[in-house]
Coordinates of C-alpha atoms and ligand atoms in Angstrom, one line a residue:
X1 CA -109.3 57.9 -63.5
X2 CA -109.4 57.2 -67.3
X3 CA -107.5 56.6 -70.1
X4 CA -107.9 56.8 -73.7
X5 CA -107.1 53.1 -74.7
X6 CA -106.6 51.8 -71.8
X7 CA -109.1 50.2 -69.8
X8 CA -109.4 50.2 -66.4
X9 CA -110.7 47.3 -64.6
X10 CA -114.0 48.0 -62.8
X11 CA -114.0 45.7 -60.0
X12 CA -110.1 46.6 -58.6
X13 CA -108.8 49.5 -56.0
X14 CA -106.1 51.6 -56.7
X15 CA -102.5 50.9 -54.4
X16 CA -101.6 53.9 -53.0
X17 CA -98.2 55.4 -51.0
X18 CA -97.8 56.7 -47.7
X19 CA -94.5 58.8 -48.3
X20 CA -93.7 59.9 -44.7
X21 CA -93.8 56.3 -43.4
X22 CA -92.5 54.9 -46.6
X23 CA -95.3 52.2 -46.8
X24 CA -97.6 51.1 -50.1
X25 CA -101.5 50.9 -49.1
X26 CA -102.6 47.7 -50.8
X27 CA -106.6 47.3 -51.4
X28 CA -107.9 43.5 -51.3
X29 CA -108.5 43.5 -54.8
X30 CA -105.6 46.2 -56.4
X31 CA -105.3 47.1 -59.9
X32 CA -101.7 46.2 -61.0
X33 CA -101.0 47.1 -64.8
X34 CA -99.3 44.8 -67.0
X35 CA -97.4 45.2 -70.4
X36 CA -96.6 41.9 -71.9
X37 CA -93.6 43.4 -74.2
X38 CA -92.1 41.9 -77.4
X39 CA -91.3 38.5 -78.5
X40 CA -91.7 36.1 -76.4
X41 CA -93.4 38.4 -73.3
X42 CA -96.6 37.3 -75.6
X43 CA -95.8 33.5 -74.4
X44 CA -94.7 34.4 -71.2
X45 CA -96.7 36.8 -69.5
X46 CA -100.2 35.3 -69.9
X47 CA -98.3 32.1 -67.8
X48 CA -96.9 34.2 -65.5
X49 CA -100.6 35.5 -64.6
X50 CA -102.0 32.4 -64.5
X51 CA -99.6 31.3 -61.9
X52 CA -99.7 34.5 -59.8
X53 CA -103.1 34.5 -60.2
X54 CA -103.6 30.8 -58.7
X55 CA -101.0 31.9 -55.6
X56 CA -103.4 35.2 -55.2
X57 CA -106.5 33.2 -55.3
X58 CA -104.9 30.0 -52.9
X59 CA -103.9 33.0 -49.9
X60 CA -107.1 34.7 -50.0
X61 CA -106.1 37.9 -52.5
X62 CA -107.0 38.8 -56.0
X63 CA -105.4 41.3 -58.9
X64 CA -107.0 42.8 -60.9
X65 CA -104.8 43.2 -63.7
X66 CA -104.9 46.3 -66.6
X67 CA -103.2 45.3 -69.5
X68 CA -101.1 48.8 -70.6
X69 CA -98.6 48.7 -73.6
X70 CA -95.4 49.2 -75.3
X71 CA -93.2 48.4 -78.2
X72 CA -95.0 46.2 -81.1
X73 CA -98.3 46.6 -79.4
X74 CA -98.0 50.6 -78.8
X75 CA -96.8 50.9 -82.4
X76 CA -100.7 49.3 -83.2
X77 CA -102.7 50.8 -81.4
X78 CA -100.9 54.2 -80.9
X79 CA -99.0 54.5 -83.8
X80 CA -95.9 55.6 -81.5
X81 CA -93.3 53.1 -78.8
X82 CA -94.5 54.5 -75.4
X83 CA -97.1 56.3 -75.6
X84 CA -97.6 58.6 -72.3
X85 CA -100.6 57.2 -71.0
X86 CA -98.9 53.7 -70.1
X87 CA -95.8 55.6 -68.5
X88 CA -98.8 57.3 -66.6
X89 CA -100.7 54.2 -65.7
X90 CA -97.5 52.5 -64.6
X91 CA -96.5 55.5 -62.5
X92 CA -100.0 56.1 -61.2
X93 CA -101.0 52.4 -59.9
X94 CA -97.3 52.3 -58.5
X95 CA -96.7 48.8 -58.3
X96 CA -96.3 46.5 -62.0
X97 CA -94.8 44.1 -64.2
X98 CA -93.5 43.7 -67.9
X99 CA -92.4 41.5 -70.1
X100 CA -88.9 42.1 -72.6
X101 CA -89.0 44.9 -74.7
X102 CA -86.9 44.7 -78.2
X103 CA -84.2 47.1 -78.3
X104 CA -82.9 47.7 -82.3
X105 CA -79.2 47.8 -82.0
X106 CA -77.6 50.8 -83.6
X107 CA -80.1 52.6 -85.6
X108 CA -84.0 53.3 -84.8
X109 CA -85.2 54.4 -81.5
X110 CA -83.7 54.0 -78.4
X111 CA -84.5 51.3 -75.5
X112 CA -88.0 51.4 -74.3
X113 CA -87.0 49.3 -71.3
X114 CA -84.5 52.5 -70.4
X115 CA -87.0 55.1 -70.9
X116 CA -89.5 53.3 -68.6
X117 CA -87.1 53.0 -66.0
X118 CA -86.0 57.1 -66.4
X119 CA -89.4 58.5 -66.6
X120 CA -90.6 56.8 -64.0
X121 CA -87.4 57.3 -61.4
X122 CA -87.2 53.4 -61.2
X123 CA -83.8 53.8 -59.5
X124 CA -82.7 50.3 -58.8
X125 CA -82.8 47.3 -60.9
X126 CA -82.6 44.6 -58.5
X127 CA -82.3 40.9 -59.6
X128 CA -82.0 38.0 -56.9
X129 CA -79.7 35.1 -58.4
X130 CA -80.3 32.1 -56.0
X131 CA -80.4 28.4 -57.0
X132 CA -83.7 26.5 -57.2
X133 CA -82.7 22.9 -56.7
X134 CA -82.8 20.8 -60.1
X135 CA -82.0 23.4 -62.0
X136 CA -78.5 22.6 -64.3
X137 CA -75.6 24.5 -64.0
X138 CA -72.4 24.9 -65.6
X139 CA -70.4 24.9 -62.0
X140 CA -69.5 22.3 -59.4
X141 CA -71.4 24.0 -56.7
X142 CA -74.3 26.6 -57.6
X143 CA -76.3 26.2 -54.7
X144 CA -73.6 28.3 -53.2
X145 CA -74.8 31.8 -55.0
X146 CA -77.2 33.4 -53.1
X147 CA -76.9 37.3 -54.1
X148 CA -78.7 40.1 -54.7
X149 CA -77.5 42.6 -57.3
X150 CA -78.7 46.5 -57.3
X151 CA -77.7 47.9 -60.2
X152 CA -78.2 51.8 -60.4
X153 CA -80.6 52.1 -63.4
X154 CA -80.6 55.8 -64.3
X155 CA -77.4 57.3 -64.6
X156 CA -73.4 55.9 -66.0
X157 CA -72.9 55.4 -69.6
X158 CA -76.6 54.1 -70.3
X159 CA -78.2 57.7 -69.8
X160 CA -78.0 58.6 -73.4
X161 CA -75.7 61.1 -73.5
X162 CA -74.0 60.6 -76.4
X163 CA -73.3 62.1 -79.9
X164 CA -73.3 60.2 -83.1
X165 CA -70.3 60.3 -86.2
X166 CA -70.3 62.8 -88.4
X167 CA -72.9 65.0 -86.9
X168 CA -71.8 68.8 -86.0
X169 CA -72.7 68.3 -82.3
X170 CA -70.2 65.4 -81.7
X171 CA -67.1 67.6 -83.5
X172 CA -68.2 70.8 -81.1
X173 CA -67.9 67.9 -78.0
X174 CA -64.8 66.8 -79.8
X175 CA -63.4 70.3 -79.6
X176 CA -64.7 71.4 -76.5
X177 CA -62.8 68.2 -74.2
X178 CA -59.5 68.8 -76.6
X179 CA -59.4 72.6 -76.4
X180 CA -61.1 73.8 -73.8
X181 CA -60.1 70.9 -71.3
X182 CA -57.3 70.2 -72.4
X183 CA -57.2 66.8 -73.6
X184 CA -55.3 66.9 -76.8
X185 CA -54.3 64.7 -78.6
X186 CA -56.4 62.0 -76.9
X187 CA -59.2 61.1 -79.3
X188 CA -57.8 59.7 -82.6
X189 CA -58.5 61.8 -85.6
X190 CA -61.5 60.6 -87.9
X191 CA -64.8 59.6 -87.8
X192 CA -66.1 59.3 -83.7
X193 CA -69.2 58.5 -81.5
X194 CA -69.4 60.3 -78.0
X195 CA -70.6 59.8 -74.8
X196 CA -70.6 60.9 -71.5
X197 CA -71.0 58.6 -68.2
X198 CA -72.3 60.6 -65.4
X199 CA -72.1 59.0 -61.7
X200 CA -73.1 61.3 -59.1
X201 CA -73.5 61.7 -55.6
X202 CA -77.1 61.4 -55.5
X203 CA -77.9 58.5 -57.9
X204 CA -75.2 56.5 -56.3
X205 CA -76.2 57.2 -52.2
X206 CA -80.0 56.4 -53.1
X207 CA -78.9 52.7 -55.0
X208 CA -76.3 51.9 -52.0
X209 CA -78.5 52.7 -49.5
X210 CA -81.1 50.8 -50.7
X211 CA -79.1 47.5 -50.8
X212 CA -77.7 48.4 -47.8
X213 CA -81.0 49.0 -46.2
X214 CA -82.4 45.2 -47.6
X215 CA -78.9 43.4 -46.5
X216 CA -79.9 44.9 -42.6
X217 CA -83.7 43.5 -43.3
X218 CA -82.5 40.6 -44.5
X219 CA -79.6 39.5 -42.4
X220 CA -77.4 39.8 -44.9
X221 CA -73.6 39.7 -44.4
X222 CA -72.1 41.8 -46.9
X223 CA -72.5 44.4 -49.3
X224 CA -70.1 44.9 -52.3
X225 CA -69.4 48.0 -54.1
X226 CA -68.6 46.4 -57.5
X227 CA -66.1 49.6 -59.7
X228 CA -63.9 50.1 -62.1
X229 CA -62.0 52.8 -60.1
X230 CA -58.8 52.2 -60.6
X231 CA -59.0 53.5 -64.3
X232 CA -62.3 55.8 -63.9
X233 CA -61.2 57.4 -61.3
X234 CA -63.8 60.3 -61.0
X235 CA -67.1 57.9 -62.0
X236 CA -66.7 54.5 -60.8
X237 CA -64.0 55.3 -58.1
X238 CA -66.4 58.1 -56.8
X239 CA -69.0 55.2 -56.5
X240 CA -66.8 53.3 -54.7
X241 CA -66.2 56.5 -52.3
X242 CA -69.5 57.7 -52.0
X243 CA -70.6 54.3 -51.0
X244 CA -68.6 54.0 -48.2
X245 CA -69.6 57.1 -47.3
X246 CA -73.6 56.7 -47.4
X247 CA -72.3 53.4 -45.0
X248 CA -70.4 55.6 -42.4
X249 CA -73.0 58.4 -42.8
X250 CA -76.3 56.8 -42.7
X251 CA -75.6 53.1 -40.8
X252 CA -72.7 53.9 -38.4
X253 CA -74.1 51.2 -36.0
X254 CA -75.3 48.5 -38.7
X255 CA -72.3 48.0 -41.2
X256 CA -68.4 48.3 -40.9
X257 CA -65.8 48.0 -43.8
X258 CA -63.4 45.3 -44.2
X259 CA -60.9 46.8 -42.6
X260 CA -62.5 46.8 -39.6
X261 CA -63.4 43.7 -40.0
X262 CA -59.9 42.1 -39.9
X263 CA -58.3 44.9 -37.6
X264 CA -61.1 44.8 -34.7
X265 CA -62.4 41.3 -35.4
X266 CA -60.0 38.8 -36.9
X267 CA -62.2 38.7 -40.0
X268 CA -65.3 36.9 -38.4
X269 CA -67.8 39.7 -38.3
X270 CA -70.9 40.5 -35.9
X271 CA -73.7 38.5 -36.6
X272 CA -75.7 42.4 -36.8
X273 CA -73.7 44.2 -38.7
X274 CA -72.9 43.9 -42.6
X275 CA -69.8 44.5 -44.1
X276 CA -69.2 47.1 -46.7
X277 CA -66.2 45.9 -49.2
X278 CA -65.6 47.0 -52.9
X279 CA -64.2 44.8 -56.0
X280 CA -63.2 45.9 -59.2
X281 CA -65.6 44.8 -61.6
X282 CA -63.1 42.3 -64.0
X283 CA -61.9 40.8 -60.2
X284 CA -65.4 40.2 -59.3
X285 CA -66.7 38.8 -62.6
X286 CA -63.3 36.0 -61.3
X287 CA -64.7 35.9 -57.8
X288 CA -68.5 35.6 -58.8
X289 CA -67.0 31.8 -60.3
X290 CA -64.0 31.1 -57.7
X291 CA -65.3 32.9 -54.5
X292 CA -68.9 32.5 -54.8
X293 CA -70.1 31.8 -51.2
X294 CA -68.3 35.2 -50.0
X295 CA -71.1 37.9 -51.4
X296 CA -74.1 38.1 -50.8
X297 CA -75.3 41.5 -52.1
X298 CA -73.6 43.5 -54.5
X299 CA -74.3 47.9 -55.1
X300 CA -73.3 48.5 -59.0
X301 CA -73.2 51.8 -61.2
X302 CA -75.4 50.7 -64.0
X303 CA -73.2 49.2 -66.7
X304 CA -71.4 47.1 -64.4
X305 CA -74.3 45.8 -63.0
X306 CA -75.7 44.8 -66.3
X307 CA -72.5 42.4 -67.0
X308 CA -72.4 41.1 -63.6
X309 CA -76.3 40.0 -63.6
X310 CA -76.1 38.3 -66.6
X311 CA -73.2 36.6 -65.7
X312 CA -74.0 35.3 -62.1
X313 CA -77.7 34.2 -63.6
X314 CA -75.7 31.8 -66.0
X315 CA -74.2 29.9 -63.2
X316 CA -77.6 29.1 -61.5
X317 CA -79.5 28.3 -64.9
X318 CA -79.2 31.0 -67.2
X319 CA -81.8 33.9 -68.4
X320 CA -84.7 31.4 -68.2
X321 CA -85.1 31.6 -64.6
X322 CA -83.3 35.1 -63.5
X323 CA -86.1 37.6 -62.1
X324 CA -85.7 41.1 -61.5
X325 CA -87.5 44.1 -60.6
X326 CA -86.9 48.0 -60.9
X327 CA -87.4 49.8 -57.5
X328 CA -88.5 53.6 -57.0
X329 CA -89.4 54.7 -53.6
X330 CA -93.0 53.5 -53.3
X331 CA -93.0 52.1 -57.0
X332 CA -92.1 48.3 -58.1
X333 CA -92.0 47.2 -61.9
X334 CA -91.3 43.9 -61.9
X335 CA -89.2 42.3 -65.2
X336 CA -87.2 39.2 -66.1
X337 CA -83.5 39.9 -67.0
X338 CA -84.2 37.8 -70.4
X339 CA -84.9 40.0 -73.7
X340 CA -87.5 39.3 -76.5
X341 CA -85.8 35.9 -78.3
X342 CA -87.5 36.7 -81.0
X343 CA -86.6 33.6 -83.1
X344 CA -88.8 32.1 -80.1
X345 CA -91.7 34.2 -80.2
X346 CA -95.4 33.2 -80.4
X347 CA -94.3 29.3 -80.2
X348 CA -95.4 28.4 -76.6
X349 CA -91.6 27.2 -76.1
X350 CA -90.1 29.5 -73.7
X351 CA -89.4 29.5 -70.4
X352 CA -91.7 31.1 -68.0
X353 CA -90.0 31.1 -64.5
X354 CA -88.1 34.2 -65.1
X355 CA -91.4 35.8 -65.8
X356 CA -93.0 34.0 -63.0
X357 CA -89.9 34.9 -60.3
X358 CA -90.1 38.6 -61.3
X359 CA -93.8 38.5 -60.8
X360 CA -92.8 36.6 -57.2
X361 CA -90.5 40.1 -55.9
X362 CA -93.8 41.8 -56.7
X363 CA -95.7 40.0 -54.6
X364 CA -93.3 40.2 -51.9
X365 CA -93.2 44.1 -52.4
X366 CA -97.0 44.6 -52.1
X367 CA -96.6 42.3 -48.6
X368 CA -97.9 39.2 -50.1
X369 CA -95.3 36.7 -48.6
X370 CA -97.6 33.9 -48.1
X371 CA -98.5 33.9 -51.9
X372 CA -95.1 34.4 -52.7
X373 CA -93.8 31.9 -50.8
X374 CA -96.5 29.6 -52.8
X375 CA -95.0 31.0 -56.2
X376 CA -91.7 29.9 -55.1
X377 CA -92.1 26.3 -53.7
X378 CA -94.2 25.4 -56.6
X379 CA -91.9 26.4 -59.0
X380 CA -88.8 24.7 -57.3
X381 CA -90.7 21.7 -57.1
X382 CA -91.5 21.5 -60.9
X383 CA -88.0 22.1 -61.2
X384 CA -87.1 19.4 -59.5
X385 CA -89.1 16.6 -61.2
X386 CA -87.2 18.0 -64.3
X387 CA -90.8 18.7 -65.7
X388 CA -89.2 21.9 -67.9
X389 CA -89.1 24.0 -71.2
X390 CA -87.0 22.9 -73.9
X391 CA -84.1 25.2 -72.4
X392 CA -83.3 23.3 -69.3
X393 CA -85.1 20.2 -70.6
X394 CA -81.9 19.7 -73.3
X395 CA -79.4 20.2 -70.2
X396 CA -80.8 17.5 -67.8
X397 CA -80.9 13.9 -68.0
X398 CA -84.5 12.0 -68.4
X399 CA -86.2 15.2 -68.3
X400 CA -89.7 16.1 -70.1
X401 CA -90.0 18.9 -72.2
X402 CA -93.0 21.3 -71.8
X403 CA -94.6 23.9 -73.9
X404 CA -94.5 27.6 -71.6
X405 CA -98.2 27.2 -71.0
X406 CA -97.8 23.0 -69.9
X407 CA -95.5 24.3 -67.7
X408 CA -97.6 27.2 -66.0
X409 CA -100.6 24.7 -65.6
X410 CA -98.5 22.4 -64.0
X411 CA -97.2 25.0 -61.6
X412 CA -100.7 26.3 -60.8
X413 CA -101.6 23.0 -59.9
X414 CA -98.9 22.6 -57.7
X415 CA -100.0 25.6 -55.8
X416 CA -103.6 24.3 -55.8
X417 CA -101.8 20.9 -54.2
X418 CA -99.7 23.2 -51.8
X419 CA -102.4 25.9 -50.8
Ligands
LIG501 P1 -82.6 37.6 -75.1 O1 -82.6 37.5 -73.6 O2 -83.9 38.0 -75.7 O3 -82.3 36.2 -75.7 C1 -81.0 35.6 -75.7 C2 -81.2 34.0 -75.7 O4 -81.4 33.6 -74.4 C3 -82.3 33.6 -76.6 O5 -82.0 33.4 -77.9 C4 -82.7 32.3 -75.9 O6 -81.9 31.3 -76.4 C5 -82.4 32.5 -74.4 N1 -83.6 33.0 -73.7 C6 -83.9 34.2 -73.2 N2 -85.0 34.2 -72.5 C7 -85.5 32.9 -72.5 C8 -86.6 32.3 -72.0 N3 -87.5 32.9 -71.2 N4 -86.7 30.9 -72.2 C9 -85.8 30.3 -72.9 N5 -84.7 30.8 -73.4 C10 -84.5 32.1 -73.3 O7 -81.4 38.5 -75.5 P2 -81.1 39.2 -76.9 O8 -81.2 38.2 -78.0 O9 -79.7 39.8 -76.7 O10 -82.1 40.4 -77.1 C11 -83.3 40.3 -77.9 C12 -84.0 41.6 -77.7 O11 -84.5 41.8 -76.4 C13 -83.2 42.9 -78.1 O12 -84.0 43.8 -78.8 C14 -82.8 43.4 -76.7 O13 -82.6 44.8 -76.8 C15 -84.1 43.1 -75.9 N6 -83.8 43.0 -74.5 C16 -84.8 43.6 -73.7 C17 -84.7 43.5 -72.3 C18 -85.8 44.0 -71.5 O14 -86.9 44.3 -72.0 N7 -85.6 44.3 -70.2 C19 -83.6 42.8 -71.7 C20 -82.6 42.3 -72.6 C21 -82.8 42.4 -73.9

């Protein structure tokens, strides 16, 4: 295969996808494409490599990495924001990871990070929020959050739909819900904006059965359908329903609901079955503080999911740390939850373990435990010593401050020590 500006490393193997057992083929040596984004991505992606590349090399693997691109880099070479070749490279080699993408707020185009995830059917944004001890935090206790979000990445009010002030299209929507269906009277006269938040069956069963299907793997308790039903009725209460339904449908023998729970079983559950339970999203943003040890994973429509994420990652260390990665079936692309910072761009000050973690699911996705595990331990262990980057250095007392790329050569040679 060949591109026309990217180049393809000689010396990897392609990962490939067995779609009737559901299983990725990963080569010795695979290609995995990598787009080092906006801002600070140019800081932190080269140390996230370095490190994965050390916990490769210590368990006997080796990537072969393709550099692809978007945003600022795209606009260079390609003279457009995504060109079609890296959506095609991502899409092709299957399994990847990027760094932040800026996102101009109002005018100019819209978010690159979005469109990856749509054209390439990433369907859930997953982003483990566990505490790495050392780390500060702004609660008493926050080695008790342990979750796992999914956030549903393609559909709600994110998918675009939506109709700008003062153009003709958004008074002929403006007419169309007041006349035709009948809401009168409800949108204030004047200048509006528009837009439509679609939540259907299909995008919501895939995303719930997918956490669903990782709380059974990973002996996980609970799974939480996070809504906002009870005032979007038809869109987030029709998540809520259609969760429970893809639970009763598809894992009668593995999951119950709550009220099962207390009717048949006191409230002390199985230890092989998860319960299925539902919050509304302003109660759980409450819980996630008061009531963390009681979820575990949590099934969002996308919005919700965004808030939430953001939110529980602040109360084990904040967007320095939080990892993520976009899941389509057979296709990982792996990305912290932190944006571009630009005002700390280019100055080898930020903080690579987001980068680094996200890099970690990506491992763990191609079946590369014993190098993930590596990434992990390393990274706690720095952590612990309170060897950091400015961001948790200013939080903790006595600790040393490290440039990102002091950092990622200390955690390479704690692998090296570890291996
Ligand atoms: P941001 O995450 O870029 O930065 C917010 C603040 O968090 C920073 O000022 C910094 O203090 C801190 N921070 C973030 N990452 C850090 C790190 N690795 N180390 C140390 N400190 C860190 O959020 P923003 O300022 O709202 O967004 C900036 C741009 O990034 C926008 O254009 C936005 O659209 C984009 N963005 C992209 C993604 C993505 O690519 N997935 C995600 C979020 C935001």
């Amino acid at each position: 295969m060949s591109y026309d500006k990217i180049e393809v490393p000689d010396e990897g193997e392609q990962i490939t996808y067995d779609e009737d057992e559901d299983v990725l083929e990963v080569p010795d040596h695979p290609i995995i494409p990598v787009l080092h984004g906006d801002g600070i991505g140019k800081d932190v992606g080269p140390a996230a490599q370095k490190v994965l590349n050390a916990a490769a090399e210590a368990t006997g693997h080796d990537i072969a990495w393709m550099d692809v691109y978007a945003g600022e880099d795209a606009r260079e070479t390609y003279d457009e924001n995504l060109p079609q070749e890296t959506v095609e490279a991502i899409r092709e080699h299957r399994v990847a990871i990027k760094g932040p993408l800026t996102t101009p707020v109002g005018a100019g185009f819209r978010s690159l990070n979005v469109a990856l995830r749509k054209k390439l059917d990433l369907y859930a944004n997953v982003r483990p929020t566990y505490y790495l001890d050392g780390v500060p935090s702004p609660v008493k206790d926050p080695e008790e959050m342990d979750m796992v979000n999914f956030r549903e990445n393609t559909e709600d009010v994110y998918a675009g739909i939506e109709w700008e002030a003062g153009t003709d299209e958004v008074e002929e929507v403006r007419d169309f819900v007041e006349d035709d269906m009948g809401f009168d009277a409800t949108i204030h006269d004047g200048a509006v904006g528009i837009g439509v938040k679609p939540i259907t069956e299909f995008g919501t069963k895939r995303l719930v059965r997918r956490a669903i299907e990782y709380a059974i793997e990973n002996d996980r308790d609970s799974v939480t359908l996070v809504h906002k039903g009870n005032i979007m009725k038809f869109t987030e209460g029709a998540f809520r329903d259609w969760g429970y339904e893809v639970a009763e449908e598809d894992f009668p023998e593995e999951t119950i609901d709550e009220d099962t729970l207390w009717e048949e079983y006191d409230g002390e559950a199985p230890d092989d079955v998860v319960v299925v339970k539902d919050r509304i999203a302003d109660n759980m943003l409450q819980q996630l503080l008061t009531r963390t040890e009681n979820y575990d994973v949590l099934a969002m429509p996308n919005l919700n999911g965004d808030y939430l994420s953001d939110s529980a990652g602040a109360q084990i260390g904040g967007l320095g740390i939080a990892p993520g990665a976009n899941f389509g079936d057979g296709r990982v692309l792996a990305e912290p939850v932190h944006g571009s910072a630009p005002k700390h761009a280019g100055k080898d000050k930020a903080n690579p373990t987001a980068m680094i973690l996200s890099g970690k699911l990506m491992l763990e996705y191609i079946g590369w435990d014993d190098a993930a595990d590596l990434v992990h331990e390393a990274v706690e262990s720095q952590i612990s010593e309170h060897r950091v980057t400015y961001d948790l250095e200013r939080q903790v007392e006595g600790g040393v401050k490290l440039s990102t790329s002091e950092y990622a050569e200390e955690v390479v040679e704690r692998i090296e020590d570890l291996a």
